[in-house]
Amino acid sequence: MKALPFRQFVLKVHGRCNLACDYCYVYELADQRWRSRPRAMSPGIVAHTAERVAEHVRDHGLREVEVVLHGGEPLLAGRRAIESLVTRFRAVVPAEVRFTVQTNGTVLDREFLRSFDALGVRVGVSVDGTPEAHDRHRVRPNGSGSWAAVRGALESLREFPAVYGGLLCVVDVDNDPVRTYESLLEFAPPAVDFLLPHGNWSTPPPGRAAGDPATPYADWLIAVFDRWYDRPRTRVRLFDELLSLLLGGRSGVEGLGLSPSGQVVVETDGTIEASDILASSSPAASATGLHVARDPFDAALDLPDVRAGRAGLAGLSAA
């Protein structure tokens, strides 16, 4: 049976960040390969990637794909570089290409917003709730908080409803869950998503210990769910996907349910990787040995590790 194609292409358009978030899976965990990679994706790598996405679209008869501009902090690539990338993909890929940017918001200004509005690019902003909660983790390299800059960006973003994609909040079980959720609502987001801090068998996330029956993250999210379900004022993607699974549907979120992941990552140097989240446990965990200059994305679909990761229960160890 032919493998399901990739439908989401995560492009690491810039490999550095102007923040030093203490939980960042890119810079603070096991994978430090970013140090040896180019700071930004070159025009040549952009061109190769666009051609490979176009090839994948043609080979699988896809009508629509999503390109996520990611990092690092993708906006550090600069407005003109991002405009050139979007224009290149739209010219080359024979399908509808939906573009989203996930940013920390600190350099998101009106020039970027006007550009994204003209290009039809949606923007998601990472913000961790209250000012105190946000500035506990999402700090600049000198230790100062980033809340004030993000607040200003969000106030501008609300004036561009076609661009405003939503907010992404990393769960910190030390924060009050309902207060965190309600602080996000103050920015009138069209959607909110909650991200669990990345952990693995060797290095559990904060508040979790091997063999401990406590469920701090479930308890935290249940409190938010009860508040959201009682008076929903926005979409909460995590809850929408969980409800879909409970009702017999599929999940579109990596890490929920057994649906095969449709995501593939291209690093700044053009290397093709499986989910870069895997590299938080080991640098080799997401590596494929493939490169957009010489390999089609279908080559990644055929790799044993990628097949195992898309095989549901059959791809998991007994433990």
Coordinates of C-alpha atoms in Angstrom, one line a residue:
M1 CA 0.0 0.0 0.0
K2 CA 1.3 3.4 -1.0
A3 CA 2.3 5.6 2.0
L4 CA 0.2 8.6 2.8
P5 CA 1.9 11.8 1.5
F6 CA 3.2 14.7 3.5
R7 CA 0.8 17.6 3.6
Q8 CA 2.6 19.9 6.0
F9 CA 6.1 21.2 5.2
V10 CA 7.8 22.9 8.1
L11 CA 10.6 25.2 6.8
K12 CA 13.2 26.4 9.2
V13 CA 13.7 29.7 7.4
H14 CA 15.9 31.1 10.2
G15 CA 17.9 28.9 12.6
R16 CA 18.6 31.4 15.4
C17 CA 16.4 33.1 17.9
N18 CA 16.4 36.5 19.7
L19 CA 14.9 34.9 22.9
A20 CA 16.4 32.3 25.2
C21 CA 13.3 30.4 26.5
D22 CA 14.4 28.0 29.1
Y23 CA 12.1 25.1 27.8
C24 CA 13.0 25.5 24.1
Y25 CA 13.4 22.0 22.5
V26 CA 15.5 23.5 19.7
Y27 CA 18.3 25.2 21.8
E28 CA 18.0 23.9 25.4
L29 CA 17.7 20.1 24.9
A30 CA 19.8 17.3 23.4
D31 CA 20.0 18.5 19.8
Q32 CA 22.7 21.2 19.3
R33 CA 23.1 20.8 15.5
W34 CA 21.8 24.3 15.0
R35 CA 25.2 25.6 15.9
S36 CA 26.7 24.2 12.7
R37 CA 23.9 25.1 10.4
P38 CA 23.4 28.3 8.4
R39 CA 21.7 31.1 10.2
A40 CA 19.1 31.4 7.4
M41 CA 17.7 29.4 4.5
S42 CA 19.5 30.6 1.3
P43 CA 17.5 31.4 -1.9
G44 CA 19.0 28.3 -3.4
I45 CA 17.7 26.0 -0.7
V46 CA 14.3 27.8 -0.9
A47 CA 14.2 27.1 -4.7
H48 CA 15.1 23.4 -4.2
T49 CA 12.5 23.0 -1.5
A50 CA 9.8 24.6 -3.6
E51 CA 10.6 22.2 -6.5
R52 CA 10.5 19.2 -4.1
V53 CA 7.1 20.3 -2.7
A54 CA 5.8 20.7 -6.3
E55 CA 7.1 17.2 -7.2
H56 CA 5.4 15.7 -4.1
V57 CA 2.2 17.5 -5.0
R58 CA 2.2 16.2 -8.6
D59 CA 3.2 12.6 -7.6
H60 CA 0.4 12.3 -5.1
G61 CA -2.3 14.5 -6.8
L62 CA -2.6 16.8 -3.8
R63 CA -4.9 19.9 -4.1
E64 CA -3.7 21.7 -1.0
V65 CA -0.6 21.7 1.2
E66 CA 0.5 23.8 4.2
V67 CA 3.9 25.5 4.5
V68 CA 4.8 26.5 8.1
L69 CA 7.6 29.1 8.4
H70 CA 9.4 28.2 11.5
G71 CA 12.7 28.6 13.4
G72 CA 14.4 29.7 15.6
E73 CA 12.5 33.0 15.0
P74 CA 11.4 33.0 11.4
L75 CA 10.9 36.7 11.2
L76 CA 14.6 37.2 11.7
A77 CA 15.0 36.1 8.0
G78 CA 13.6 39.5 7.1
R79 CA 10.4 40.6 5.3
R80 CA 11.8 40.6 1.8
A81 CA 13.2 37.0 2.1
I82 CA 9.9 35.8 3.4
E83 CA 8.0 37.6 0.6
S84 CA 10.4 36.0 -2.0
L85 CA 9.9 32.6 -0.5
V86 CA 6.1 32.8 -0.6
T87 CA 6.1 34.1 -4.1
R88 CA 8.4 31.4 -5.3
F89 CA 6.3 28.6 -3.8
R90 CA 3.1 30.0 -5.2
A91 CA 4.7 30.2 -8.7
V92 CA 6.1 26.7 -8.6
V93 CA 3.7 24.4 -6.6
P94 CA 0.6 23.3 -8.7
A95 CA -1.7 23.3 -5.7
E96 CA -3.1 25.7 -3.1
V97 CA -0.4 26.5 -0.7
R98 CA -1.5 27.8 2.7
F99 CA 1.2 29.7 4.6
T100 CA 1.5 30.1 8.3
V101 CA 4.2 31.7 10.4
Q102 CA 4.8 30.8 14.1
T103 CA 6.6 33.7 15.8
N104 CA 7.5 34.8 19.2
G105 CA 6.0 38.2 18.3
T106 CA 8.9 40.4 19.4
V107 CA 9.8 41.7 15.9
L108 CA 6.3 41.5 14.4
D109 CA 5.6 45.0 13.3
R110 CA 3.1 46.7 11.0
E111 CA 5.3 46.3 7.9
F112 CA 5.3 42.5 8.4
L113 CA 1.6 42.5 9.1
R114 CA 0.8 44.5 5.9
S115 CA 3.0 42.2 3.9
F116 CA 1.3 39.0 5.4
D117 CA -2.1 40.6 4.7
A118 CA -1.2 41.1 1.1
L119 CA 0.3 37.6 0.7
G120 CA -2.5 35.7 2.6
V121 CA -0.1 34.5 5.3
R122 CA -1.6 33.6 8.7
V123 CA 0.4 34.3 11.9
G124 CA 0.5 32.4 15.2
V125 CA 2.1 34.0 18.2
S126 CA 3.6 32.2 21.1
V127 CA 2.6 33.7 24.5
D128 CA 2.4 32.0 27.8
G129 CA -0.5 33.7 29.5
T130 CA -0.1 36.4 32.2
P131 CA 2.9 38.8 32.1
E132 CA 4.4 37.1 35.1
A133 CA 4.0 33.6 33.5
H134 CA 5.3 34.7 30.2
D135 CA 8.4 36.5 31.5
R136 CA 9.3 33.6 33.7
H137 CA 10.4 31.5 30.7
R138 CA 10.3 33.6 27.5
V139 CA 13.2 35.9 28.2
R140 CA 15.9 37.6 26.1
P141 CA 19.5 36.5 26.3
N142 CA 20.2 39.2 28.9
G143 CA 17.4 37.7 31.1
S144 CA 14.8 40.5 30.5
G145 CA 11.2 39.6 29.7
S146 CA 9.6 39.8 26.3
W147 CA 6.0 40.3 27.4
A148 CA 5.8 44.0 26.6
A149 CA 7.0 43.5 23.0
V150 CA 4.6 40.6 22.5
R151 CA 1.6 42.6 23.9
G152 CA 2.3 45.4 21.4
A153 CA 2.5 43.0 18.5
L154 CA -0.8 41.3 19.5
E155 CA -2.5 44.7 19.8
S156 CA -1.5 45.4 16.2
L157 CA -2.3 41.9 15.0
R158 CA -5.9 42.2 16.1
E159 CA -6.2 45.0 13.5
F160 CA -5.5 42.4 10.8
P161 CA -8.1 39.7 11.3
A162 CA -7.3 37.9 8.1
V163 CA -3.7 37.4 9.3
Y164 CA -4.5 36.5 13.0
G165 CA -4.1 32.8 13.2
G166 CA -4.1 32.3 17.0
L167 CA -2.0 31.9 20.1
L168 CA 0.2 29.1 21.3
C169 CA 0.8 28.7 25.0
V170 CA 3.2 26.3 26.7
V171 CA 1.7 24.7 29.8
D172 CA 3.4 25.4 33.0
V173 CA 1.7 23.5 35.9
D174 CA 2.9 26.2 38.3
N175 CA 0.6 28.7 36.7
D176 CA -3.1 28.9 37.5
P177 CA -4.8 27.2 34.5
V178 CA -8.0 29.3 34.4
R179 CA -6.2 32.6 34.9
T180 CA -3.7 31.6 32.1
Y181 CA -6.6 30.8 29.7
E182 CA -8.5 34.0 30.5
S183 CA -5.4 36.1 30.0
L184 CA -5.1 34.7 26.5
L185 CA -8.7 35.6 25.8
E186 CA -7.9 39.2 26.5
F187 CA -6.3 39.3 23.0
A188 CA -9.5 38.0 21.3
P189 CA -7.7 35.1 19.6
P190 CA -9.5 33.2 16.8
A191 CA -7.9 30.0 18.2
V192 CA -5.7 28.9 21.2
D193 CA -3.5 25.9 21.4
F194 CA -1.8 24.5 24.5
L195 CA 1.6 22.9 24.0
L196 CA 2.9 20.4 26.5
P197 CA 6.6 20.9 27.4
H198 CA 8.7 18.3 25.6
G199 CA 9.9 15.5 27.7
N200 CA 11.0 11.9 27.0
W201 CA 11.8 8.7 28.8
S202 CA 15.2 9.9 30.0
T203 CA 14.2 13.5 30.8
P204 CA 10.6 13.8 31.8
P205 CA 8.9 17.2 31.6
P206 CA 8.7 19.4 34.7
G207 CA 6.5 18.0 37.4
R208 CA 6.6 14.4 36.1
A209 CA 8.7 11.6 37.6
A210 CA 9.0 8.0 36.5
G211 CA 6.6 5.8 38.3
D212 CA 4.7 8.6 39.9
P213 CA 0.9 8.2 39.5
A214 CA 0.3 11.9 39.7
T215 CA -1.2 13.6 36.5
P216 CA -0.3 17.3 36.9
Y217 CA -0.8 18.1 33.2
A218 CA -4.1 16.3 32.9
D219 CA -5.3 18.1 36.0
W220 CA -4.2 21.5 34.6
L221 CA -5.8 20.9 31.2
I222 CA -9.1 19.6 32.8
A223 CA -9.5 22.9 34.7
V224 CA -9.1 24.8 31.4
F225 CA -11.4 22.5 29.6
D226 CA -14.2 22.9 32.1
R227 CA -13.9 26.7 31.9
W228 CA -13.7 26.6 28.0
Y229 CA -16.6 24.1 27.6
D230 CA -18.9 26.0 29.8
R231 CA -18.5 29.3 27.9
P232 CA -16.5 28.7 24.7
R233 CA -15.2 32.0 23.4
T234 CA -12.6 30.7 21.0
R235 CA -11.4 27.4 19.5
V236 CA -9.0 25.4 21.6
R237 CA -7.3 23.2 19.1
L238 CA -6.1 20.6 21.6
F239 CA -9.6 20.1 22.9
D240 CA -11.2 20.0 19.5
E241 CA -8.8 17.3 18.4
L242 CA -9.4 15.3 21.6
L243 CA -13.2 15.5 21.2
S244 CA -12.8 14.4 17.6
L245 CA -10.9 11.3 18.7
L246 CA -13.4 10.5 21.4
L247 CA -16.2 10.6 18.9
G248 CA -14.4 8.2 16.5
G249 CA -12.7 10.7 14.3
R250 CA -9.0 11.4 13.5
S251 CA -6.5 13.7 15.0
G252 CA -4.7 16.4 13.0
V253 CA -2.3 17.1 15.8
E254 CA 1.0 15.3 16.1
G255 CA 1.2 13.4 19.4
L256 CA -2.6 12.9 19.8
G257 CA -4.1 9.6 18.7
L258 CA -2.7 7.2 16.1
S259 CA -3.3 9.1 12.9
P260 CA -0.1 9.1 10.7
S261 CA 1.8 12.4 10.8
G262 CA 1.6 14.4 7.6
Q263 CA 4.5 16.6 8.6
V264 CA 8.1 16.8 7.3
V265 CA 10.8 19.4 8.3
V266 CA 13.4 21.1 6.1
E267 CA 16.3 22.7 8.0
T268 CA 18.1 25.9 7.0
D269 CA 20.8 23.8 5.2
G270 CA 18.2 21.9 3.2
T271 CA 18.4 18.6 5.2
I272 CA 15.1 16.8 5.4
E273 CA 14.0 15.6 8.8
A274 CA 11.2 13.9 10.5
S275 CA 9.5 15.9 13.3
D276 CA 12.3 17.9 14.9
I277 CA 10.6 17.4 18.2
L278 CA 12.1 13.9 18.2
A279 CA 15.6 15.4 18.3
S280 CA 14.8 16.7 21.8
S281 CA 15.7 13.2 23.0
S282 CA 18.7 12.5 20.6
P283 CA 20.2 14.5 17.7
A284 CA 19.9 11.4 15.5
A285 CA 16.2 10.8 16.3
S286 CA 14.9 13.0 13.6
A287 CA 17.7 12.7 11.0
T288 CA 17.0 11.1 7.6
G289 CA 20.2 11.6 5.7
L290 CA 18.2 13.2 2.9
H291 CA 18.6 16.7 1.3
V292 CA 16.2 18.7 -0.9
A293 CA 19.0 19.2 -3.5
R294 CA 19.1 15.5 -4.3
D295 CA 16.2 13.6 -2.7
P296 CA 12.4 13.7 -3.1
F297 CA 10.2 13.8 -0.1
D298 CA 9.0 10.3 -1.1
A299 CA 12.4 9.0 -0.1
A300 CA 11.6 10.0 3.5
L301 CA 8.2 8.1 3.4
D302 CA 10.2 4.9 2.7
L303 CA 12.5 5.2 5.7
P304 CA 12.0 2.5 8.4
D305 CA 11.9 5.1 11.2
V306 CA 9.4 7.3 9.4
R307 CA 7.2 4.2 8.6
A308 CA 7.4 3.1 12.2
G309 CA 6.4 6.6 13.4
R310 CA 3.3 6.5 11.2
A311 CA 2.3 2.9 12.0
G312 CA 0.2 3.6 15.1
L313 CA 0.4 1.0 17.9
A314 CA 2.5 -1.3 15.6
G315 CA 5.3 1.2 15.6
L316 CA 5.6 1.4 19.4
S317 CA 7.7 -0.7 21.7
A318 CA 6.1 -3.0 24.3
A319 CA 7.0 -0.5 27.1

